[in-house]
Amino acid sequence: MLLLLNTYPLMVSEDLVFRSKETTLQSSVSVIVYSLSGLDQLTEENVAAAMAVVEESSLSRVLVTNSTGRILYDTRETGGAIGEYGLYTEIVQALLGNDAFTCTYGRGAFRSRASSPVLYRNQIIGAVYAYEYDTEQAALLAGLQGNLLRLSGVIAVVVLALSMVLSRALTQKIGRLLTAIRQVRAGAYSHRADIRGKDEIAQIAQEFNSLTDRLQTTESARRRFVSDASHELKTPLAAIRLLTDSILQTENIDPAITREFVSDIGQEAERLARITEDLLRLTRLDSGAVGKPEVVDVLPVLEQVMRMMNLVAQEKGVEMTYDAAEGCTVLAAKDEIHQVIYNLVDNAVKYSAAGGAVQVSLRWRSEQVVLEVADNGAGIPEEDLPRIFQRFYRVDKARSRAAGGTGLGLSIVQDTMEKRGGTVEAANRPGGGAVFTVRWPYAKEGERL
Ligand code: ADP
């Protein structure tokens, strides 16, 4: 920009001066040519006589030559060239019948030269050459050049200062963002980048902050999960420890009591096995290691679960019925469908009182396969409904424990369903009891993920 500012106006002004010089110098030459017109041939005397009446002008030098180029008249008094041959390019051009003009600018002056032929009855009888040496306009141009240079200097300083201020503000912001990134990397998940504004860096900082929010949530969920899991594992271990200590420390212990204690130890060990199995299943779901999906008909899986659960239900005095439609096909792994149905039916039986009824229905409607597991047990308190899918969350801990629950069954159902683009919902039935609704996207035979 500065380069353009320093060249373009100068080029334009120089061109303008050249053009004005051309007009003025050519018209001066025309006046002289006019004053010589009418002469049939040029001699030193008649030219001098004719030139005597031509007004003094600003020209630095005027030469008049005859048709051979010999100088007949020269305004320069000392060192004049009368009698010599003037072989300037302009004079040669004029003697060939053309008007000529050249102008150069340099060393503080404009030097302009113009020439024209002198004609008598269409014969070239000589040439007029004028030379002008102008320092005034050159000084004006030099002044303009100086002003432009000063102006450029001021602009350069302002731009430099402004860009330094801006870049400092920018690097400060980036620095703050970097500090925040390092703090969070070091584990300070509550640290946030405090960068205001609407520019890109502020936007990156906002994105970083929301990323850190999620990281903090995930991290606290992970910590809660680890502490819950270790607590859950600690309880049966403590019971086992207590029972073994009692057996070891009691002298002459009754064999019947020993048997009872050992059976309790066995139950706690079984509980530990169930929890670790469920934890392992959840970890596999978290890491995305799910079985290869295929088109599975849900009905045979449901029938298998019902057969499996029938004995337990009969023992408890719970009646189980199901009502299923044909052709309910979904894209999933057979094992995980089994797990989902088993967990829900197991819960329904577990939380039903003796004489209760569990009803399962399987239907497909508008691109979905819908499974409903309903019971007429105590149901779930409304305030607990949103939390029952959380890991280790149980409405009644003692009851769940007594029934052999781990508090992980519904989390497994929810995670499994989400992996296949499905959903699970819990609600209470108007007449009492809970109903769980599972929805898979409907898959046609032959479809693959
Ligand atoms: P649990 O192993 O304790 O059954 P789940 O994750 O399967 O763990 O269920 C979480 C909690 O949801 C249970 O402890 C129970 O309080 C409640 N729940 C689940 N299913 C039912 C049901 N059919 N009726 C009443 N409460 C239920």
Short mmCIF file of C-alpha atoms and ligand atoms in Angstrom, two decimals:
data_model
loop_
_atom_site.label_atom_id
_atom_site.label_comp_id
_atom_site.label_asym_id
_atom_site.label_seq_id
_atom_site.Cartn_x
_atom_site.Cartn_y
_atom_site.Cartn_z
CA MET A 1 0.00 0.00 0.00
CA LEU A 2 2.75 2.41 1.01
CA LEU A 3 4.73 1.54 -2.12
CA LEU A 4 1.65 2.29 -4.22
CA LEU A 5 1.07 5.54 -2.33
CA ASN A 6 4.66 6.57 -3.07
CA THR A 7 4.67 5.70 -6.76
CA TYR A 8 1.24 6.05 -8.30
CA PRO A 9 0.50 9.77 -7.52
CA LEU A 10 4.02 10.70 -8.64
CA MET A 11 3.67 8.79 -11.89
CA VAL A 12 0.31 10.46 -12.59
CA SER A 13 1.64 13.97 -11.79
CA GLU A 14 4.75 13.41 -13.92
CA ASP A 15 2.57 12.32 -16.81
CA LEU A 16 0.36 15.40 -16.37
CA VAL A 17 3.40 17.71 -16.43
CA PHE A 18 4.72 15.96 -19.56
CA ARG A 19 1.41 16.51 -21.31
CA SER A 20 1.13 20.17 -20.34
CA LYS A 21 4.74 20.70 -21.43
CA GLU A 22 3.94 19.13 -24.81
CA THR A 23 1.05 21.55 -25.43
CA THR A 24 2.87 24.70 -24.31
CA LEU A 25 6.17 23.89 -26.03
CA GLN A 26 4.50 22.78 -29.26
CA SER A 27 2.44 26.00 -29.35
CA SER A 28 5.59 28.11 -28.76
CA VAL A 29 7.25 26.29 -31.66
CA SER A 30 4.14 26.84 -33.82
CA VAL A 31 4.28 30.62 -33.11
CA ILE A 32 7.92 30.71 -34.28
CA VAL A 33 7.13 28.56 -37.34
CA TYR A 34 4.26 30.93 -38.12
CA SER A 35 6.54 33.94 -37.91
CA LEU A 36 8.91 32.27 -40.40
CA SER A 37 6.16 31.34 -42.83
CA GLY A 38 6.19 33.24 -46.04
CA LEU A 39 9.98 33.09 -46.39
CA ASP A 40 10.97 31.09 -49.51
CA GLN A 41 14.29 30.18 -47.98
CA LEU A 42 15.94 30.68 -44.62
CA THR A 43 19.10 32.71 -44.07
CA GLU A 44 20.76 33.95 -40.89
CA GLU A 45 19.56 37.47 -41.64
CA ASN A 46 15.90 36.90 -42.46
CA VAL A 47 15.52 34.47 -39.60
CA ALA A 48 17.13 36.97 -37.18
CA ALA A 49 14.77 39.65 -38.50
CA ALA A 50 11.74 37.42 -38.14
CA MET A 51 12.78 36.29 -34.66
CA ALA A 52 13.21 39.87 -33.50
CA VAL A 53 9.45 40.36 -33.51
CA VAL A 54 8.72 37.07 -31.68
CA GLU A 55 7.97 37.73 -28.04
CA GLU A 56 10.46 36.68 -25.40
CA SER A 57 9.17 33.53 -23.84
CA SER A 58 10.16 31.21 -21.05
CA LEU A 59 12.10 28.99 -23.43
CA SER A 60 15.70 28.26 -22.48
CA ARG A 61 16.93 27.90 -26.00
CA VAL A 62 15.56 28.22 -29.54
CA LEU A 63 17.37 26.99 -32.64
CA VAL A 64 16.38 27.53 -36.26
CA THR A 65 18.13 25.47 -38.95
CA ASN A 66 17.92 25.40 -42.71
CA SER A 67 16.88 22.29 -44.65
CA THR A 68 20.36 20.74 -44.27
CA GLY A 69 20.37 21.15 -40.50
CA ARG A 70 22.81 24.05 -40.36
CA ILE A 71 21.99 26.34 -37.47
CA LEU A 72 20.96 29.81 -38.61
CA TYR A 73 19.70 31.15 -35.32
CA ASP A 74 20.48 30.41 -31.67
CA THR A 75 19.14 32.24 -28.61
CA ARG A 76 22.22 31.33 -26.62
CA GLU A 77 24.47 34.37 -26.79
CA THR A 78 27.68 32.91 -25.43
CA GLY A 79 28.74 29.61 -26.91
CA GLY A 80 26.02 29.77 -29.58
CA ALA A 81 26.07 27.22 -32.33
CA ILE A 82 25.36 29.34 -35.42
CA GLY A 83 27.00 27.85 -38.46
CA GLU A 84 27.26 24.37 -36.97
CA TYR A 85 25.05 21.41 -37.82
CA GLY A 86 22.38 20.75 -35.24
CA LEU A 87 21.93 17.00 -35.34
CA TYR A 88 19.56 16.61 -32.41
CA THR A 89 17.05 13.80 -32.92
CA GLU A 90 14.19 16.31 -32.77
CA ILE A 91 15.77 18.46 -35.53
CA VAL A 92 16.30 15.39 -37.72
CA GLN A 93 12.67 14.42 -37.16
CA ALA A 94 11.52 17.95 -38.09
CA LEU A 95 13.63 17.96 -41.25
CA LEU A 96 11.91 14.68 -42.18
CA GLY A 97 8.58 16.54 -41.92
CA ASN A 98 7.39 15.48 -38.45
CA ASP A 99 6.66 17.34 -35.24
CA ALA A 100 8.75 15.94 -32.40
CA PHE A 101 8.55 16.22 -28.64
CA THR A 102 10.51 14.65 -25.80
CA CYS A 103 10.46 15.38 -22.09
CA THR A 104 12.58 13.93 -19.32
CA TYR A 105 12.49 14.41 -15.58
CA GLY A 106 15.54 14.04 -13.40
CA ARG A 107 18.17 15.81 -11.32
CA GLY A 108 15.62 18.40 -10.12
CA ALA A 109 14.35 19.56 -13.50
CA PHE A 110 12.01 18.84 -16.39
CA ARG A 111 13.85 18.98 -19.72
CA SER A 112 11.51 19.31 -22.68
CA ARG A 113 12.39 19.48 -26.32
CA ALA A 114 10.05 20.16 -29.26
CA SER A 115 10.58 20.74 -32.96
CA SER A 116 8.59 21.38 -36.13
CA PRO A 117 9.49 21.71 -39.82
CA VAL A 118 9.27 25.14 -41.57
CA LEU A 119 7.51 24.77 -44.93
CA TYR A 120 7.38 26.89 -48.01
CA ARG A 121 4.96 25.62 -50.67
CA ASN A 122 5.06 22.19 -49.15
CA GLN A 123 8.86 22.12 -49.25
CA ILE A 124 10.80 21.68 -46.01
CA ILE A 125 13.09 24.71 -45.89
CA GLY A 126 14.18 24.36 -42.25
CA ALA A 127 13.38 23.39 -38.71
CA VAL A 128 12.57 25.13 -35.43
CA TYR A 129 13.83 23.54 -32.19
CA ALA A 130 12.90 24.69 -28.71
CA TYR A 131 14.33 23.56 -25.39
CA GLU A 132 12.89 24.27 -21.95
CA TYR A 133 14.61 23.65 -18.63
CA ASP A 134 12.04 23.88 -15.83
CA THR A 135 13.00 23.56 -12.16
CA GLU A 136 9.80 25.10 -10.71
CA GLN A 137 7.43 22.24 -11.52
CA ALA A 138 10.19 19.79 -10.63
CA ALA A 139 10.43 21.42 -7.19
CA LEU A 140 6.63 21.07 -6.80
CA LEU A 141 6.86 17.39 -7.69
CA ALA A 142 9.77 16.89 -5.28
CA GLY A 143 7.67 18.60 -2.57
CA LEU A 144 4.80 16.21 -3.24
CA GLN A 145 7.22 13.30 -3.08
CA GLY A 146 8.54 14.51 0.28
CA ASN A 147 5.01 14.91 1.68
CA LEU A 148 4.05 11.42 0.55
CA LEU A 149 7.17 10.00 2.20
CA ARG A 150 6.39 11.75 5.49
CA LEU A 151 2.77 10.59 5.32
CA SER A 152 3.99 7.02 4.65
CA GLY A 153 6.27 7.26 7.66
CA VAL A 154 3.37 8.31 9.90
CA ILE A 155 1.14 5.51 8.51
CA ALA A 156 3.92 2.94 9.01
CA VAL A 157 4.42 3.98 12.62
CA VAL A 158 0.67 3.92 13.37
CA VAL A 159 0.21 0.51 11.69
CA LEU A 160 3.21 -0.92 13.50
CA ALA A 161 2.02 0.36 16.88
CA LEU A 162 -1.53 -0.89 16.23
CA SER A 163 -0.39 -4.35 15.13
CA MET A 164 1.87 -4.60 18.18
CA VAL A 165 -1.04 -3.77 20.49
CA LEU A 166 -3.32 -6.23 18.68
CA SER A 167 -0.78 -9.04 18.59
CA ARG A 168 -0.01 -8.53 22.27
CA ALA A 169 -3.74 -8.79 23.09
CA LEU A 170 -3.93 -11.92 20.95
CA THR A 171 -0.89 -13.61 22.49
CA GLN A 172 -2.17 -12.77 25.97
CA LYS A 173 -5.46 -14.51 25.19
CA ILE A 174 -3.68 -17.53 23.71
CA GLY A 175 -1.45 -17.60 26.79
CA ARG A 176 -4.47 -17.66 29.10
CA LEU A 177 -6.02 -20.46 27.04
CA LEU A 178 -2.77 -22.45 27.16
CA THR A 179 -2.57 -22.05 30.93
CA ALA A 180 -6.15 -23.31 31.26
CA ILE A 181 -5.39 -26.31 29.01
CA ARG A 182 -2.30 -27.17 31.09
CA GLN A 183 -4.21 -26.82 34.37
CA VAL A 184 -6.97 -29.13 33.16
CA ARG A 185 -4.42 -31.60 31.80
CA ALA A 186 -2.81 -31.64 35.23
CA GLY A 187 -6.17 -32.69 36.70
CA ALA A 188 -7.71 -29.39 37.84
CA TYR A 189 -11.05 -30.13 36.12
CA SER A 190 -12.79 -27.20 37.79
CA HIS A 191 -10.44 -24.68 36.12
CA ARG A 192 -12.01 -22.60 33.31
CA ALA A 193 -10.48 -20.32 30.67
CA ASP A 194 -11.72 -16.78 31.37
CA ILE A 195 -11.64 -15.14 27.94
CA ARG A 196 -14.35 -12.68 27.03
CA GLY A 197 -15.29 -11.41 23.59
CA LYS A 198 -16.67 -12.79 20.37
CA ASP A 199 -13.48 -13.50 18.42
CA GLU A 200 -12.27 -16.95 17.42
CA ILE A 201 -10.06 -17.36 20.49
CA ALA A 202 -12.98 -16.54 22.81
CA GLN A 203 -15.03 -19.13 20.89
CA ILE A 204 -12.27 -21.73 21.27
CA ALA A 205 -12.16 -20.90 25.00
CA GLN A 206 -15.94 -21.42 25.25
CA GLU A 207 -15.66 -24.74 23.45
CA PHE A 208 -12.79 -25.72 25.72
CA ASN A 209 -14.83 -24.77 28.79
CA SER A 210 -17.81 -26.84 27.71
CA LEU A 211 -15.45 -29.73 26.91
CA THR A 212 -14.01 -29.38 30.42
CA ASP A 213 -17.57 -29.32 31.83
CA ARG A 214 -18.21 -32.68 30.20
CA LEU A 215 -14.85 -33.97 31.34
CA GLN A 216 -15.64 -32.91 34.89
CA THR A 217 -19.04 -34.60 34.76
CA THR A 218 -17.53 -37.79 33.32
CA GLU A 219 -14.71 -37.71 35.83
CA SER A 220 -17.04 -37.28 38.82
CA ALA A 221 -19.30 -40.05 37.45
CA ARG A 222 -16.24 -42.28 37.11
CA ARG A 223 -15.13 -41.51 40.67
CA ARG A 224 -18.63 -42.12 42.01
CA PHE A 225 -18.79 -45.38 40.10
CA VAL A 226 -15.42 -46.57 41.42
CA SER A 227 -16.34 -45.65 44.98
CA ASP A 228 -19.82 -47.27 44.64
CA ALA A 229 -18.31 -50.38 43.10
CA SER A 230 -15.69 -50.76 45.81
CA HIS A 231 -18.34 -50.20 48.46
CA GLU A 232 -20.57 -52.85 46.88
CA LEU A 233 -17.66 -55.29 46.75
CA LYS A 234 -16.60 -54.46 50.30
CA THR A 235 -19.97 -55.38 51.84
CA PRO A 236 -20.01 -59.10 50.89
CA LEU A 237 -16.26 -59.36 51.61
CA ALA A 238 -16.80 -57.93 55.11
CA ALA A 239 -19.65 -60.42 55.67
CA ILE A 240 -17.42 -63.33 54.55
CA ARG A 241 -14.66 -62.11 56.86
CA LEU A 242 -17.07 -61.86 59.79
CA LEU A 243 -18.49 -65.33 59.19
CA THR A 244 -15.07 -66.97 58.86
CA ASP A 245 -13.84 -65.18 62.00
CA SER A 246 -16.89 -66.40 63.91
CA ILE A 247 -16.28 -69.99 62.81
CA LEU A 248 -12.56 -69.81 63.60
CA GLN A 249 -12.89 -68.06 66.94
CA THR A 250 -15.78 -70.04 68.40
CA GLU A 251 -14.57 -73.13 70.16
CA ASN A 252 -16.63 -76.32 69.94
CA ILE A 253 -18.90 -74.71 67.41
CA ASP A 254 -22.10 -76.56 66.64
CA PRO A 255 -21.76 -78.26 63.18
CA ALA A 256 -25.28 -77.08 62.26
CA ILE A 257 -24.25 -73.45 62.86
CA THR A 258 -21.01 -74.00 60.95
CA ARG A 259 -23.05 -75.32 58.03
CA GLU A 260 -25.35 -72.30 58.20
CA PHE A 261 -22.37 -69.90 58.28
CA VAL A 262 -20.63 -71.65 55.39
CA SER A 263 -23.83 -71.52 53.37
CA ASP A 264 -24.01 -67.77 54.10
CA ILE A 265 -20.38 -67.45 52.94
CA GLY A 266 -21.38 -69.27 49.77
CA GLN A 267 -24.25 -66.83 49.19
CA GLU A 268 -22.00 -63.80 49.67
CA ALA A 269 -19.45 -65.30 47.26
CA GLU A 270 -22.25 -65.81 44.75
CA ARG A 271 -23.23 -62.17 45.24
CA LEU A 272 -19.64 -61.08 44.61
CA ALA A 273 -19.60 -63.17 41.45
CA ARG A 274 -22.86 -61.53 40.28
CA ILE A 275 -21.56 -58.01 40.94
CA THR A 276 -18.25 -58.63 39.16
CA GLU A 277 -20.06 -60.24 36.25
CA ASP A 278 -22.38 -57.22 35.94
CA LEU A 279 -19.44 -54.81 36.28
CA LEU A 280 -17.58 -56.64 33.57
CA ARG A 281 -20.63 -56.47 31.33
CA LEU A 282 -20.94 -52.71 31.87
CA THR A 283 -17.23 -52.16 31.17
CA ARG A 284 -17.58 -54.07 27.94
CA LEU A 285 -20.58 -51.88 26.99
CA ASP A 286 -18.62 -48.72 27.90
CA SER A 287 -15.71 -49.70 25.70
CA GLY A 288 -18.12 -50.40 22.83
CA ALA A 289 -17.22 -54.10 22.70
CA VAL A 290 -20.68 -55.33 21.74
CA GLY A 291 -21.45 -58.50 19.82
CA LYS A 292 -21.80 -58.50 16.04
CA PRO A 293 -25.38 -57.48 15.20
CA GLU A 294 -27.64 -59.70 13.13
CA VAL A 295 -31.33 -59.76 12.39
CA VAL A 296 -32.83 -61.56 15.38
CA ASP A 297 -36.44 -62.59 15.95
CA VAL A 298 -37.24 -61.47 19.52
CA LEU A 299 -40.06 -64.00 20.09
CA PRO A 300 -37.93 -67.19 20.52
CA VAL A 301 -35.63 -65.30 22.92
CA LEU A 302 -38.64 -64.11 24.93
CA GLU A 303 -40.01 -67.67 25.08
CA GLN A 304 -36.67 -68.95 26.32
CA VAL A 305 -36.55 -66.32 29.13
CA MET A 306 -40.13 -67.11 30.13
CA ARG A 307 -39.31 -70.82 30.37
CA MET A 308 -36.23 -70.01 32.47
CA MET A 309 -38.11 -67.71 34.83
CA ASN A 310 -41.21 -69.88 35.16
CA LEU A 311 -39.79 -72.00 37.97
CA VAL A 312 -38.69 -69.00 40.05
CA ALA A 313 -42.06 -67.31 39.50
CA GLN A 314 -43.98 -70.46 40.46
CA GLU A 315 -41.92 -70.76 43.64
CA LYS A 316 -42.82 -67.20 44.54
CA GLY A 317 -46.46 -67.68 43.55
CA VAL A 318 -46.28 -65.12 40.74
CA GLU A 319 -48.24 -65.78 37.58
CA MET A 320 -46.44 -65.04 34.32
CA THR A 321 -48.22 -64.54 31.00
CA TYR A 322 -47.09 -63.26 27.64
CA ASP A 323 -48.67 -62.18 24.46
CA ALA A 324 -46.47 -61.79 21.40
CA ALA A 325 -46.78 -60.99 17.71
CA GLU A 326 -44.85 -62.84 15.02
CA GLY A 327 -42.12 -61.20 12.93
CA CYS A 328 -40.65 -58.88 15.57
CA THR A 329 -37.16 -58.71 14.13
CA VAL A 330 -34.42 -56.35 15.32
CA LEU A 331 -30.77 -55.75 14.51
CA ALA A 332 -28.78 -56.81 17.59
CA ALA A 333 -26.85 -59.69 19.16
CA LYS A 334 -29.00 -62.55 20.49
CA ASP A 335 -27.23 -62.58 23.88
CA GLU A 336 -27.91 -58.94 24.59
CA ILE A 337 -31.64 -59.27 23.76
CA HIS A 338 -31.69 -62.17 26.19
CA GLN A 339 -29.97 -60.05 28.83
CA VAL A 340 -32.42 -57.13 28.40
CA ILE A 341 -35.55 -59.31 28.64
CA TYR A 342 -34.09 -61.38 31.46
CA ASN A 343 -33.19 -58.34 33.61
CA LEU A 344 -36.65 -56.80 33.19
CA VAL A 345 -38.63 -60.02 33.79
CA ASP A 346 -36.35 -60.91 36.71
CA ASN A 347 -37.03 -57.48 38.29
CA ALA A 348 -40.77 -57.82 37.69
CA VAL A 349 -40.83 -61.18 39.49
CA LYS A 350 -38.39 -59.98 42.17
CA TYR A 351 -40.44 -56.91 43.09
CA SER A 352 -43.85 -58.63 42.94
CA ALA A 353 -45.55 -59.94 46.02
CA ALA A 354 -46.79 -63.52 46.23
CA GLY A 355 -49.96 -63.88 44.15
CA GLY A 356 -48.79 -61.12 41.80
CA ALA A 357 -48.96 -61.21 38.01
CA VAL A 358 -46.32 -60.37 35.42
CA GLN A 359 -47.51 -59.63 31.89
CA VAL A 360 -45.17 -59.37 28.95
CA SER A 361 -46.22 -58.17 25.53
CA LEU A 362 -44.23 -58.03 22.30
CA ARG A 363 -45.53 -56.03 19.33
CA TRP A 364 -44.25 -54.12 16.36
CA ARG A 365 -45.69 -50.77 15.37
CA SER A 366 -44.50 -47.99 13.03
CA GLU A 367 -40.92 -49.17 12.41
CA GLN A 368 -40.42 -50.18 16.04
CA VAL A 369 -40.44 -53.42 17.99
CA VAL A 370 -41.96 -52.73 21.42
CA LEU A 371 -41.59 -54.98 24.45
CA GLU A 372 -43.56 -54.23 27.62
CA VAL A 373 -42.94 -55.91 30.98
CA ALA A 374 -45.66 -55.03 33.49
CA ASP A 375 -46.21 -56.22 37.05
CA ASN A 376 -48.67 -55.41 39.81
CA GLY A 377 -46.12 -55.02 42.60
CA ALA A 378 -45.43 -51.93 44.69
CA GLY A 379 -44.29 -49.86 41.73
CA ILE A 380 -41.58 -47.20 41.91
CA PRO A 381 -41.94 -43.87 43.80
CA GLU A 382 -42.33 -41.07 41.20
CA GLU A 383 -39.26 -39.16 42.49
CA ASP A 384 -37.07 -42.26 41.97
CA LEU A 385 -38.25 -42.95 38.41
CA PRO A 386 -35.57 -40.79 36.71
CA ARG A 387 -32.78 -42.36 38.80
CA ILE A 388 -33.42 -46.08 38.68
CA PHE A 389 -31.26 -46.46 35.54
CA GLN A 390 -28.20 -45.05 37.35
CA ARG A 391 -25.51 -47.50 38.35
CA PHE A 392 -26.04 -48.99 41.83
CA TYR A 393 -29.19 -46.93 42.37
CA ARG A 394 -31.83 -48.85 44.31
CA VAL A 395 -35.08 -47.59 45.78
CA ASP A 396 -34.93 -49.98 48.71
CA LYS A 397 -31.38 -51.20 49.23
CA ALA A 398 -32.24 -53.86 51.77
CA ARG A 399 -35.02 -55.30 49.65
CA SER A 400 -32.86 -55.37 46.53
CA ARG A 401 -30.04 -57.02 48.44
CA ALA A 402 -32.35 -59.60 49.99
CA ALA A 403 -33.67 -60.41 46.52
CA GLY A 404 -30.11 -60.83 45.22
CA GLY A 405 -30.03 -57.58 43.23
CA THR A 406 -26.81 -55.74 42.35
CA GLY A 407 -28.28 -52.36 41.40
CA LEU A 408 -26.72 -52.71 37.93
CA GLY A 409 -29.44 -54.59 36.03
CA LEU A 410 -31.29 -51.54 34.65
CA SER A 411 -28.02 -49.72 33.78
CA ILE A 412 -27.05 -52.71 31.69
CA VAL A 413 -30.46 -52.65 29.98
CA GLN A 414 -30.19 -48.94 29.21
CA ASP A 415 -26.60 -49.08 27.94
CA THR A 416 -27.36 -52.11 25.77
CA MET A 417 -30.41 -50.41 24.25
CA GLU A 418 -28.53 -47.19 23.53
CA LYS A 419 -25.82 -49.13 21.70
CA ARG A 420 -28.46 -50.39 19.23
CA GLY A 421 -30.30 -47.10 18.81
CA GLY A 422 -33.15 -48.24 21.06
CA THR A 423 -34.69 -46.86 24.26
CA VAL A 424 -36.02 -48.06 27.61
CA GLU A 425 -38.56 -46.26 29.81
CA ALA A 426 -40.06 -46.93 33.20
CA ALA A 427 -43.51 -45.88 34.43
CA ASN A 428 -46.05 -46.75 37.07
CA ARG A 429 -49.31 -48.42 36.13
CA PRO A 430 -52.50 -46.62 37.13
CA GLY A 431 -53.72 -49.66 39.06
CA GLY A 432 -50.37 -50.14 40.85
CA GLY A 433 -47.17 -51.83 39.75
CA ALA A 434 -44.44 -50.86 37.32
CA VAL A 435 -44.21 -51.15 33.56
CA PHE A 436 -40.96 -51.09 31.57
CA THR A 437 -41.13 -50.35 27.83
CA VAL A 438 -38.28 -51.23 25.50
CA ARG A 439 -38.17 -50.05 21.89
CA TRP A 440 -35.81 -51.32 19.17
CA PRO A 441 -35.72 -49.98 15.62
CA TYR A 442 -37.47 -52.54 13.42
CA ALA A 443 -35.09 -54.45 11.13
CA LYS A 444 -36.13 -56.34 7.99
CA GLU A 445 -34.79 -59.78 7.25
CA GLY A 446 -31.49 -59.60 5.35
CA GLU A 447 -30.60 -56.15 6.73
CA ARG A 448 -27.09 -55.55 8.05
CA LEU A 449 -25.55 -52.71 10.06
P1 ADP B 1 -31.51 -54.45 41.28
O1 ADP B 1 -30.42 -55.41 41.07
O2 ADP B 1 -31.48 -53.81 42.61
O3 ADP B 1 -32.84 -54.97 40.89
P2 ADP B 1 -31.81 -52.81 38.96
O4 ADP B 1 -30.88 -51.90 38.29
O5 ADP B 1 -32.35 -53.96 38.19
O6 ADP B 1 -31.12 -53.27 40.29
O7 ADP B 1 -33.02 -51.92 39.45
C1 ADP B 1 -32.80 -50.77 40.17
C2 ADP B 1 -33.91 -50.47 41.14
O8 ADP B 1 -35.11 -50.17 40.45
C3 ADP B 1 -34.24 -51.64 42.00
O9 ADP B 1 -33.44 -51.70 43.14
C4 ADP B 1 -35.68 -51.34 42.38
O10 ADP B 1 -35.72 -50.47 43.48
C5 ADP B 1 -36.22 -50.63 41.18
N1 ADP B 1 -37.01 -51.54 40.31
C6 ADP B 1 -36.60 -52.15 39.20
N2 ADP B 1 -37.58 -52.88 38.65
C7 ADP B 1 -38.66 -52.73 39.42
C8 ADP B 1 -40.01 -53.26 39.40
N3 ADP B 1 -40.44 -54.06 38.42
N4 ADP B 1 -40.84 -52.85 40.39
C9 ADP B 1 -40.43 -52.03 41.37
N5 ADP B 1 -39.18 -51.51 41.46
C10 ADP B 1 -38.31 -51.85 40.50
#
